[in-house]
Amino acid sequence: IGPDVNDIGEYAFRDTKISEFTVKSGNKAFKAQTADRIVSRDEKTLIAVSPLTSGDFTANEFTSVGKGAFSHNRQIVSVVMPNVTTVGDYGFASDTNMISIKLGNLKSVGEYAFSETGITEMPAFTADTKIGKYAFTLTKLVNVIIPDGAVIEEGTFSDCGNLESVVIGNDVKIGKNAF
């Protein structure tokens, strides 16, 4: 990654065989924390993970997952990042083999953040959590609990074929095709 690169979009490394990243000195936006990941200069946001990273992924230092950071990684099985409170658009999209995710109490979930993953349980969120459109579409969620006052955007839980139970709190706003 050259010194003048300051944005990495979702799906940037999709379906590649890239196993290591190098960030050139002088880059003010990113650094390679380890060979298989790119992080923000302040090391609080995970920007990209090698598509070849496999198995269980654990990291305690991050507070956010950038847009598309894990997208289309079909080798990750579980993620544990207890301090993450923000997941960007497409953060884990199409990680079809990811069945478990443990994050902090989420404040913001981007559009399509968990779409097409194998997760069966929701990450923790509150009524104040901003959840983007189609954030959990096509997942394997079984139960969903929506807290009082939450806003559920369009398509948030659409096409969740394993969904057996939905508990909706009071004063919840539900967008079209939410389920």
mmCIF file of N, CA and C in Angstrom, residues 11-77:
data_model
loop_
_atom_site.group_PDB
_atom_site.id
_atom_site.type_symbol
_atom_site.label_atom_id
_atom_site.label_comp_id
_atom_site.label_asym_id
_atom_site.label_seq_id
_atom_site.Cartn_x
_atom_site.Cartn_y
_atom_site.Cartn_z
ATOM 1 N N TYR A 11 -14.614 -5.009 -0.353
ATOM 2 C CA TYR A 11 -14.268 -6.034 -1.349
ATOM 3 C C TYR A 11 -12.951 -5.761 -2.058
ATOM 4 N N ALA A 12 -12.094 -4.924 -1.520
ATOM 5 C CA ALA A 12 -10.843 -4.558 -2.181
ATOM 6 C C ALA A 12 -9.965 -5.775 -2.466
ATOM 7 N N PHE A 13 -9.972 -6.750 -1.592
ATOM 8 C CA PHE A 13 -9.094 -7.910 -1.765
ATOM 9 C C PHE A 13 -9.895 -9.200 -1.934
ATOM 10 N N ARG A 14 -11.151 -9.054 -2.305
ATOM 11 C CA ARG A 14 -12.080 -10.165 -2.455
ATOM 12 C C ARG A 14 -11.541 -11.231 -3.395
ATOM 13 N N ASP A 15 -11.656 -12.466 -2.945
ATOM 14 C CA ASP A 15 -11.307 -13.644 -3.749
ATOM 15 C C ASP A 15 -9.883 -13.615 -4.297
ATOM 16 N N THR A 16 -8.976 -12.959 -3.582
ATOM 17 C CA THR A 16 -7.568 -12.984 -3.981
ATOM 18 C C THR A 16 -6.838 -14.008 -3.122
ATOM 19 N N LYS A 17 -5.594 -14.228 -3.422
ATOM 20 C CA LYS A 17 -4.766 -15.133 -2.627
ATOM 21 C C LYS A 17 -3.708 -14.347 -1.854
ATOM 22 N N ILE A 18 -4.047 -13.087 -1.560
ATOM 23 C CA ILE A 18 -3.127 -12.241 -0.815
ATOM 24 C C ILE A 18 -3.044 -12.738 0.623
ATOM 25 N N SER A 19 -1.831 -13.013 1.072
ATOM 26 C CA SER A 19 -1.653 -13.495 2.441
ATOM 27 C C SER A 19 -0.930 -12.469 3.313
ATOM 28 N N GLU A 20 -0.266 -11.513 2.680
ATOM 29 C CA GLU A 20 0.472 -10.506 3.439
ATOM 30 C C GLU A 20 0.273 -9.121 2.832
ATOM 31 N N PHE A 21 0.268 -8.138 3.710
ATOM 32 C CA PHE A 21 0.165 -6.742 3.291
ATOM 33 C C PHE A 21 1.433 -6.004 3.705
ATOM 34 N N THR A 22 1.832 -5.054 2.876
ATOM 35 C CA THR A 22 2.932 -4.161 3.204
ATOM 36 C C THR A 22 2.431 -2.744 3.010
ATOM 37 N N VAL A 23 2.619 -1.913 4.017
ATOM 38 C CA VAL A 23 2.249 -0.511 3.909
ATOM 39 C C VAL A 23 3.553 0.279 3.899
ATOM 40 N N LYS A 24 3.744 1.040 2.844
ATOM 41 C CA LYS A 24 4.983 1.819 2.673
ATOM 42 C C LYS A 24 5.094 2.899 3.741
ATOM 43 N N SER A 25 6.308 3.201 4.116
ATOM 44 C CA SER A 25 6.519 4.273 5.093
ATOM 45 C C SER A 25 6.020 5.584 4.498
ATOM 46 N N GLY A 26 5.537 6.429 5.342
ATOM 47 C CA GLY A 26 4.986 7.707 4.897
ATOM 48 C C GLY A 26 3.481 7.694 4.721
ATOM 49 N N ASN A 27 2.862 6.482 4.757
ATOM 50 C CA ASN A 27 1.408 6.427 4.657
ATOM 51 C C ASN A 27 0.828 6.962 5.962
ATOM 52 N N LYS A 28 -0.022 7.985 5.850
ATOM 53 C CA LYS A 28 -0.576 8.638 7.035
ATOM 54 C C LYS A 28 -1.894 8.023 7.503
ATOM 55 N N ALA A 29 -2.468 7.120 6.696
ATOM 56 C CA ALA A 29 -3.764 6.542 7.039
ATOM 57 C C ALA A 29 -3.674 5.132 7.609
ATOM 58 N N PHE A 30 -2.739 4.333 7.116
ATOM 59 C CA PHE A 30 -2.709 2.912 7.446
ATOM 60 C C PHE A 30 -1.335 2.441 7.877
ATOM 61 N N LYS A 31 -1.350 1.266 8.524
ATOM 62 C CA LYS A 31 -0.109 0.548 8.798
ATOM 63 C C LYS A 31 -0.418 -0.939 8.818
ATOM 64 N N ALA A 32 0.582 -1.754 8.559
ATOM 65 C CA ALA A 32 0.424 -3.199 8.632
ATOM 66 C C ALA A 32 0.797 -3.607 10.047
ATOM 67 N N GLN A 33 -0.204 -3.894 10.852
ATOM 68 C CA GLN A 33 0.041 -4.271 12.243
ATOM 69 C C GLN A 33 0.745 -5.616 12.310
ATOM 70 N N THR A 34 0.245 -6.558 11.537
ATOM 71 C CA THR A 34 0.888 -7.848 11.303
ATOM 72 C C THR A 34 0.785 -8.079 9.812
ATOM 73 N N ALA A 35 1.461 -9.081 9.310
ATOM 74 C CA ALA A 35 1.492 -9.303 7.863
ATOM 75 C C ALA A 35 0.118 -9.536 7.254
ATOM 76 N N ASP A 36 -0.836 -10.109 8.035
ATOM 77 C CA ASP A 36 -2.132 -10.475 7.469
ATOM 78 C C ASP A 36 -3.227 -9.436 7.693
ATOM 79 N N ARG A 37 -2.869 -8.246 8.196
ATOM 80 C CA ARG A 37 -3.915 -7.235 8.423
ATOM 81 C C ARG A 37 -3.396 -5.813 8.276
ATOM 82 N N ILE A 38 -4.319 -4.969 7.818
ATOM 83 C CA ILE A 38 -4.059 -3.532 7.714
ATOM 84 C C ILE A 38 -4.938 -2.854 8.752
ATOM 85 N N VAL A 39 -4.354 -1.913 9.493
ATOM 86 C CA VAL A 39 -5.089 -1.194 10.521
ATOM 87 C C VAL A 39 -4.946 0.301 10.296
ATOM 88 N N SER A 40 -5.824 1.062 10.950
ATOM 89 C CA SER A 40 -5.704 2.516 10.890
ATOM 90 C C SER A 40 -4.424 2.938 11.598
ATOM 91 N N ARG A 41 -3.954 4.104 11.277
ATOM 92 C CA ARG A 41 -2.709 4.608 11.860
ATOM 93 C C ARG A 41 -2.765 4.598 13.391
ATOM 94 N N ASP A 42 -3.935 4.900 13.975
ATOM 95 C CA ASP A 42 -4.057 4.898 15.438
ATOM 96 C C ASP A 42 -4.293 3.494 16.018
ATOM 97 N N GLU A 43 -4.363 2.495 15.145
ATOM 98 C CA GLU A 43 -4.527 1.086 15.499
ATOM 99 C C GLU A 43 -5.840 0.767 16.204
ATOM 100 N N LYS A 44 -6.866 1.592 15.992
ATOM 101 C CA LYS A 44 -8.164 1.325 16.613
ATOM 102 C C LYS A 44 -9.152 0.682 15.649
ATOM 103 N N THR A 45 -8.906 0.848 14.338
ATOM 104 C CA THR A 45 -9.815 0.288 13.335
ATOM 105 C C THR A 45 -9.099 -0.769 12.509
ATOM 106 N N LEU A 46 -9.720 -1.927 12.419
ATOM 107 C CA LEU A 46 -9.212 -2.985 11.561
ATOM 108 C C LEU A 46 -9.725 -2.700 10.156
ATOM 109 N N ILE A 47 -8.824 -2.444 9.226
ATOM 110 C CA ILE A 47 -9.191 -2.020 7.874
ATOM 111 C C ILE A 47 -9.360 -3.203 6.924
ATOM 112 N N ALA A 48 -8.431 -4.135 6.940
ATOM 113 C CA ALA A 48 -8.499 -5.283 6.024
ATOM 114 C C ALA A 48 -7.781 -6.472 6.638
ATOM 115 N N VAL A 49 -8.336 -7.651 6.377
ATOM 116 C CA VAL A 49 -7.746 -8.903 6.823
ATOM 117 C C VAL A 49 -7.507 -9.748 5.581
ATOM 118 N N SER A 50 -6.371 -10.406 5.521
ATOM 119 C CA SER A 50 -6.063 -11.254 4.378
ATOM 120 C C SER A 50 -7.189 -12.250 4.127
ATOM 121 N N PRO A 51 -7.583 -12.425 2.858
ATOM 122 C CA PRO A 51 -8.621 -13.410 2.541
ATOM 123 C C PRO A 51 -8.212 -14.837 2.901
ATOM 124 N N LEU A 52 -6.924 -15.058 3.165
ATOM 125 C CA LEU A 52 -6.448 -16.395 3.513
ATOM 126 C C LEU A 52 -6.377 -16.632 5.018
ATOM 127 N N THR A 53 -6.691 -15.626 5.821
ATOM 128 C CA THR A 53 -6.734 -15.800 7.276
ATOM 129 C C THR A 53 -7.830 -16.816 7.581
ATOM 130 N N SER A 54 -7.498 -17.801 8.407
ATOM 131 C CA SER A 54 -8.476 -18.881 8.625
ATOM 132 C C SER A 54 -8.676 -19.193 10.095
ATOM 133 N N GLY A 55 -9.729 -19.974 10.355
ATOM 134 C CA GLY A 55 -10.014 -20.452 11.699
ATOM 135 C C GLY A 55 -10.621 -19.399 12.596
ATOM 136 N N ASP A 56 -10.092 -19.299 13.807
ATOM 137 C CA ASP A 56 -10.593 -18.360 14.806
ATOM 138 C C ASP A 56 -9.748 -17.089 14.782
ATOM 139 N N PHE A 57 -10.419 -15.944 14.822
ATOM 140 C CA PHE A 57 -9.734 -14.651 14.814
ATOM 141 C C PHE A 57 -10.064 -13.949 16.117
ATOM 142 N N THR A 58 -9.040 -13.629 16.903
ATOM 143 C CA THR A 58 -9.233 -12.943 18.172
ATOM 144 C C THR A 58 -8.333 -11.714 18.216
ATOM 145 N N ALA A 59 -8.908 -10.586 18.624
ATOM 146 C CA ALA A 59 -8.140 -9.347 18.777
ATOM 147 C C ALA A 59 -8.840 -8.473 19.810
ATOM 148 N N ASN A 60 -8.101 -7.978 20.752
ATOM 149 C CA ASN A 60 -8.671 -7.156 21.816
ATOM 150 C C ASN A 60 -8.464 -5.661 21.612
ATOM 151 N N GLU A 61 -7.590 -5.285 20.716
ATOM 152 C CA GLU A 61 -7.188 -3.889 20.615
ATOM 153 C C GLU A 61 -8.108 -3.003 19.774
ATOM 154 N N PHE A 62 -8.951 -3.555 18.955
ATOM 155 C CA PHE A 62 -9.751 -2.747 18.032
ATOM 156 C C PHE A 62 -11.081 -2.310 18.630
ATOM 157 N N THR A 63 -11.521 -1.096 18.244
ATOM 158 C CA THR A 63 -12.843 -0.611 18.635
ATOM 159 C C THR A 63 -13.782 -0.581 17.440
ATOM 160 N N SER A 64 -13.238 -0.725 16.238
ATOM 161 C CA SER A 64 -14.111 -0.771 15.060
ATOM 162 C C SER A 64 -13.530 -1.665 13.970
ATOM 163 N N VAL A 65 -14.459 -2.184 13.159
ATOM 164 C CA VAL A 65 -14.127 -2.984 11.985
ATOM 165 C C VAL A 65 -14.512 -2.137 10.789
ATOM 166 N N GLY A 66 -13.555 -1.858 9.928
ATOM 167 C CA GLY A 66 -13.787 -0.994 8.771
ATOM 168 C C GLY A 66 -14.651 -1.639 7.708
ATOM 169 N N LYS A 67 -15.079 -0.825 6.756
ATOM 170 C CA LYS A 67 -15.947 -1.312 5.680
ATOM 171 C C LYS A 67 -15.256 -2.437 4.914
ATOM 172 N N GLY A 68 -15.932 -3.559 4.873
ATOM 173 C CA GLY A 68 -15.443 -4.708 4.115
ATOM 174 C C GLY A 68 -14.189 -5.366 4.663
ATOM 175 N N ALA A 69 -13.816 -5.119 5.902
ATOM 176 C CA ALA A 69 -12.552 -5.620 6.449
ATOM 177 C C ALA A 69 -12.391 -7.136 6.326
ATOM 178 N N PHE A 70 -13.453 -7.875 6.581
ATOM 179 C CA PHE A 70 -13.416 -9.338 6.505
ATOM 180 C C PHE A 70 -14.213 -9.870 5.313
ATOM 181 N N SER A 71 -14.804 -9.015 4.515
ATOM 182 C CA SER A 71 -15.761 -9.463 3.498
ATOM 183 C C SER A 71 -15.195 -10.544 2.581
ATOM 184 N N HIS A 72 -16.024 -11.530 2.336
ATOM 185 C CA HIS A 72 -15.730 -12.670 1.475
ATOM 186 C C HIS A 72 -14.579 -13.539 1.974
ATOM 187 N N ASN A 73 -14.296 -13.507 3.257
ATOM 188 C CA ASN A 73 -13.311 -14.434 3.796
ATOM 189 C C ASN A 73 -14.073 -15.693 4.171
ATOM 190 N N ARG A 74 -13.914 -16.717 3.394
ATOM 191 C CA ARG A 74 -14.674 -17.943 3.600
ATOM 192 C C ARG A 74 -13.934 -18.952 4.472
ATOM 193 N N GLN A 75 -12.823 -18.515 5.074
ATOM 194 C CA GLN A 75 -12.035 -19.422 5.913
ATOM 195 C C GLN A 75 -12.108 -19.086 7.400
ATOM 196 N N ILE A 76 -12.639 -17.907 7.727
ATOM 197 C CA ILE A 76 -12.819 -17.525 9.127
ATOM 198 C C ILE A 76 -14.023 -18.289 9.681
ATOM 199 N N VAL A 77 -13.874 -18.878 10.860
ATOM 200 C CA VAL A 77 -14.956 -19.632 11.484
ATOM 201 C C VAL A 77 -15.572 -18.842 12.635
#
